[in-house]
Amino acid sequence: ALHAAHVARGAEFEVVGQWMRPWYFPKPGESMHDAVQRECRAVREGVGILDASTLGKIDIQGKDAREFLNRIYTNAWTKLDVGKCRYGLMCKDDGMLMDDGVTACLGDNHFHMTTTTGGAAGVLDWLEMWHQTEWPELEVYFSSVTDHWAAMAINGPDSRKLLAELTDIDLSNEAFGFMDWRECTVAGVPARVFRISFTGELSYEINVQANHAMHVWNALFDKGAKYRLTPYGTETMHVLRAEKGFIIVGQD
């Protein structure tokens, strides 16, 4: 949904799964190394923005959704409260790491699972296979919503200040802690905001219906000018997450 905005900003692209993702955003005369160094510095010192829309997203519902998550992930989900998120690791039947991502509790029997960009279709197949062939007694349903939601991650020390200009919810640490999510409006649009981080910095991932994506993206840049909001691509994402010791499944 945001592809045209990236083209307009001069992005170089790379193929990730079935998608073209912004690789880096060179300014005139910049090498790839120069651009990545500038983008990394912006996230560490100010605020950067990443289009995370390509992450796989699976809506999971049913009275046995928690039990299913307990079985399909390596970690526990029984006590995850509504409004909270948890990082999950998923292994294949040989015990090797298959995929990872953050899953949020939307309701007692309702979860929003994210997957890697390239692993989305495979994970959905994996969930369906185990449900249909091994645990058919569980009442749980899966729907791919990857295309339904556009996701924009704002990262860095100034990310809270920027988001505060576009929403009326309390963003303090006490009201909105790490690994929490909130339903709210951003730039006048209904949104789900997740306080999760793949950079180690203060971060918010803003999810809106895809047809509202360009409006919210432009609003972020309008309000973010004073904070020198900087778009960054997948190469900078790799540097930032590696500095924090975060993994990317299939590449590390």
Coordinates of C-alpha atoms in Angstrom, one line a residue:
A1 CA 0.0 0.0 0.0
L2 CA 3.0 2.4 0.5
H3 CA 5.0 1.3 -2.5
A4 CA 4.4 4.6 -4.4
A5 CA 5.7 6.6 -1.4
H6 CA 8.9 4.7 -1.4
V7 CA 9.4 5.1 -5.1
A8 CA 8.8 8.9 -4.7
R9 CA 11.6 9.0 -2.0
G10 CA 14.1 7.3 -4.3
A11 CA 14.2 3.9 -2.5
E12 CA 16.3 1.1 -3.9
F13 CA 14.4 -2.2 -3.6
E14 CA 15.2 -5.8 -2.8
V15 CA 13.0 -8.9 -3.2
V16 CA 11.9 -10.4 0.2
G17 CA 9.5 -13.3 -0.1
Q18 CA 6.8 -12.3 -2.6
W19 CA 7.4 -8.6 -2.0
M20 CA 9.6 -5.7 -3.1
R21 CA 10.8 -4.0 0.0
P22 CA 12.7 -0.7 0.3
W23 CA 16.4 -1.7 0.8
Y24 CA 17.8 1.7 1.5
F25 CA 16.9 5.4 0.7
P26 CA 20.0 7.0 -0.9
K27 CA 20.2 10.8 -1.1
P28 CA 22.0 12.3 -4.2
G29 CA 25.6 11.3 -4.1
E30 CA 25.3 8.8 -1.3
S31 CA 26.7 5.3 -1.6
M32 CA 24.7 2.4 -0.1
H33 CA 27.1 2.5 2.9
D34 CA 26.6 6.2 3.4
A35 CA 22.8 5.9 3.3
V36 CA 22.7 3.0 5.8
Q37 CA 25.0 4.8 8.2
R38 CA 22.8 7.9 8.0
E39 CA 19.6 5.8 8.5
C40 CA 21.1 3.9 11.5
R41 CA 22.1 7.2 13.1
A42 CA 18.7 8.7 12.7
V43 CA 17.1 5.7 14.5
R44 CA 19.6 5.8 17.3
E45 CA 19.6 9.6 17.8
G46 CA 16.2 10.8 16.6
V47 CA 13.4 8.8 14.9
G48 CA 13.3 6.5 11.9
I49 CA 10.3 4.9 10.1
L50 CA 10.1 1.4 8.5
D51 CA 7.4 0.0 6.3
A52 CA 6.6 -3.3 8.1
S53 CA 3.5 -4.0 6.1
T54 CA 4.9 -7.1 4.5
L55 CA 5.1 -9.1 7.8
G56 CA 2.8 -12.0 7.8
K57 CA -0.4 -11.5 9.8
I58 CA -2.7 -14.2 10.9
D59 CA -6.0 -13.7 12.8
I60 CA -6.6 -16.6 15.2
Q61 CA -9.9 -17.1 17.0
G62 CA -11.8 -19.8 18.9
K63 CA -12.3 -21.1 22.4
D64 CA -9.2 -23.3 22.1
A65 CA -6.9 -20.6 20.6
R66 CA -4.7 -20.4 23.7
E67 CA -4.2 -24.1 23.8
F68 CA -3.3 -24.2 20.2
L69 CA -0.7 -21.5 20.7
N70 CA 0.7 -23.4 23.6
R71 CA 1.2 -26.4 21.3
I72 CA 2.5 -24.6 18.1
Y73 CA 5.0 -22.3 19.9
T74 CA 7.8 -23.3 22.2
N75 CA 6.6 -20.9 24.9
A76 CA 3.5 -20.6 27.0
W77 CA 0.4 -18.5 26.2
T78 CA -2.2 -19.4 28.8
K79 CA -1.7 -16.4 31.0
L80 CA -1.2 -13.7 28.3
D81 CA -3.6 -10.9 29.2
V82 CA -5.7 -8.9 26.7
G83 CA -3.7 -5.9 25.7
K84 CA -0.4 -7.7 25.9
C85 CA 2.0 -9.1 23.3
R86 CA 4.5 -11.9 23.4
Y87 CA 7.4 -13.0 21.3
G88 CA 7.0 -16.6 20.0
L89 CA 9.4 -19.1 18.6
M90 CA 8.0 -21.8 16.3
C91 CA 9.9 -25.0 15.6
K92 CA 9.5 -27.7 12.9
D93 CA 9.0 -31.3 13.8
D94 CA 12.8 -31.8 13.6
G95 CA 13.3 -29.3 16.4
M96 CA 14.9 -26.6 14.1
L97 CA 13.7 -23.0 14.3
M98 CA 11.0 -22.4 11.6
D99 CA 9.6 -18.9 12.2
D100 CA 9.2 -16.3 14.9
G101 CA 7.2 -13.2 15.6
V102 CA 5.1 -11.3 18.0
T103 CA 1.5 -12.4 18.8
A104 CA -0.9 -10.1 20.5
C105 CA -3.9 -11.0 22.7
L106 CA -6.9 -9.1 21.2
G107 CA -9.5 -10.9 23.4
D108 CA -9.7 -14.0 25.6
N109 CA -10.2 -16.2 22.5
H110 CA -8.7 -13.8 19.8
F111 CA -5.1 -13.4 18.8
H112 CA -3.1 -11.5 16.1
M113 CA 0.0 -13.4 15.0
T114 CA 2.8 -11.9 13.0
T115 CA 5.3 -14.0 11.0
T116 CA 8.4 -13.3 9.0
T117 CA 7.8 -11.7 5.6
G118 CA 8.9 -14.8 3.6
G119 CA 7.3 -17.3 6.0
A120 CA 3.7 -16.1 6.1
A121 CA 2.2 -18.6 3.7
G122 CA 4.3 -21.5 5.1
V123 CA 3.2 -20.7 8.7
L124 CA -0.4 -20.6 7.8
D125 CA -0.1 -23.9 6.1
W126 CA 1.7 -25.3 9.2
L127 CA -1.1 -24.1 11.5
E128 CA -3.7 -25.6 9.3
M129 CA -1.9 -28.9 8.9
W130 CA -1.5 -29.5 12.7
H131 CA -5.0 -28.4 13.3
Q132 CA -6.6 -30.6 10.6
T133 CA -4.5 -33.7 11.0
E134 CA -3.3 -33.8 14.6
W135 CA -5.6 -31.7 16.8
P136 CA -9.0 -31.5 15.0
E137 CA -10.7 -31.5 18.4
L138 CA -9.5 -28.0 19.1
E139 CA -11.9 -25.2 18.1
V140 CA -9.7 -22.7 16.5
Y141 CA -9.8 -20.8 13.2
F142 CA -7.1 -19.0 11.1
S143 CA -7.4 -16.2 8.6
S144 CA -4.6 -14.5 6.7
V145 CA -4.9 -10.7 7.1
T146 CA -1.5 -9.8 5.8
D147 CA -2.9 -7.6 3.0
H148 CA -5.6 -6.1 5.3
W149 CA -3.2 -4.2 7.6
A150 CA -0.4 -1.7 6.7
A151 CA 2.2 -1.4 9.4
M152 CA 4.6 1.5 10.0
A153 CA 7.2 1.1 12.7
I154 CA 8.6 4.4 14.2
N155 CA 11.8 3.8 16.2
G156 CA 14.1 6.0 18.2
P157 CA 14.2 8.4 21.2
D158 CA 11.8 10.8 19.6
S159 CA 9.2 8.2 18.5
R160 CA 6.9 8.8 21.5
K161 CA 6.9 12.6 20.9
L162 CA 6.0 12.0 17.3
L163 CA 3.2 9.6 18.0
A164 CA 1.8 11.9 20.7
E165 CA 1.1 14.5 18.1
L166 CA -1.2 12.1 16.2
T167 CA -3.1 10.2 18.9
D168 CA -4.8 11.1 22.1
I169 CA -4.0 7.9 24.1
D170 CA -1.6 8.0 27.1
L171 CA 1.9 6.9 25.8
S172 CA 3.6 7.0 29.2
N173 CA 5.6 4.0 30.4
E174 CA 3.0 3.5 33.2
A175 CA 0.0 3.5 30.8
F176 CA 1.6 1.9 27.8
G177 CA 4.4 -0.4 28.6
F178 CA 6.8 -2.4 26.5
M179 CA 5.0 -5.4 24.8
D180 CA 1.6 -3.8 25.3
W181 CA -0.8 -2.9 22.5
R182 CA -3.6 -0.4 22.3
E183 CA -6.6 0.2 20.0
C184 CA -6.8 3.9 19.2
T185 CA -6.9 6.4 16.4
V186 CA -3.7 7.7 14.6
A187 CA -4.1 10.7 12.4
G188 CA -7.9 10.3 12.8
V189 CA -7.8 6.7 11.5
P190 CA -8.7 3.6 13.6
A191 CA -5.4 1.8 14.5
R192 CA -3.8 -0.9 16.5
V193 CA -0.5 0.3 18.0
F194 CA 2.0 -2.2 19.4
R195 CA 4.9 -1.1 21.6
I196 CA 7.4 -3.6 20.4
S197 CA 10.9 -3.2 19.1
F198 CA 13.2 -4.8 16.6
T199 CA 15.9 -2.2 17.0
G200 CA 16.3 -2.0 20.8
E201 CA 15.1 1.6 20.7
L202 CA 11.7 3.0 21.9
S203 CA 9.4 1.9 19.2
Y204 CA 5.8 1.8 18.1
E205 CA 4.3 -0.3 15.3
I206 CA 1.2 1.4 13.9
N207 CA -1.2 -0.9 12.1
V208 CA -4.1 0.6 10.1
Q209 CA -6.3 -0.7 7.4
A210 CA -4.3 -0.8 4.2
N211 CA -6.5 1.8 2.4
H212 CA -5.6 4.3 5.1
A213 CA -1.9 3.7 4.9
M214 CA -0.8 6.5 2.7
H215 CA -2.8 9.1 4.7
V216 CA -1.2 8.0 8.0
W217 CA 2.3 7.7 6.4
N218 CA 2.0 11.3 5.1
A219 CA 0.7 12.5 8.5
L220 CA 3.7 11.0 10.2
F221 CA 6.1 12.8 7.9
D222 CA 4.1 16.1 8.3
K223 CA 4.4 16.0 12.0
G224 CA 7.8 14.3 11.9
A225 CA 9.6 17.1 10.0
K226 CA 10.7 18.8 13.2
Y227 CA 12.1 15.5 14.5
R228 CA 13.9 14.9 11.1
L229 CA 11.9 11.7 10.6
T230 CA 14.0 9.4 8.4
P231 CA 12.7 6.5 6.4
Y232 CA 15.0 3.4 6.5
G233 CA 15.1 0.2 4.6
T234 CA 15.9 -3.5 5.2
E235 CA 19.6 -3.1 5.2
T236 CA 19.5 -0.6 8.1
M237 CA 17.0 -2.9 9.8
H238 CA 19.6 -5.7 9.6
V239 CA 22.3 -3.5 11.1
L240 CA 20.1 -2.3 13.9
R241 CA 18.7 -5.7 14.9
A242 CA 22.2 -7.3 14.7
E243 CA 23.6 -4.7 17.1
K244 CA 21.0 -5.8 19.6
G245 CA 21.5 -9.5 18.9
F246 CA 18.1 -10.1 17.4
I247 CA 17.7 -12.9 14.9
I248 CA 16.2 -13.2 11.5
V249 CA 15.0 -16.7 10.9
G250 CA 16.6 -18.3 7.8
Q251 CA 19.4 -15.8 7.7
D252 CA 21.3 -16.3 11.0

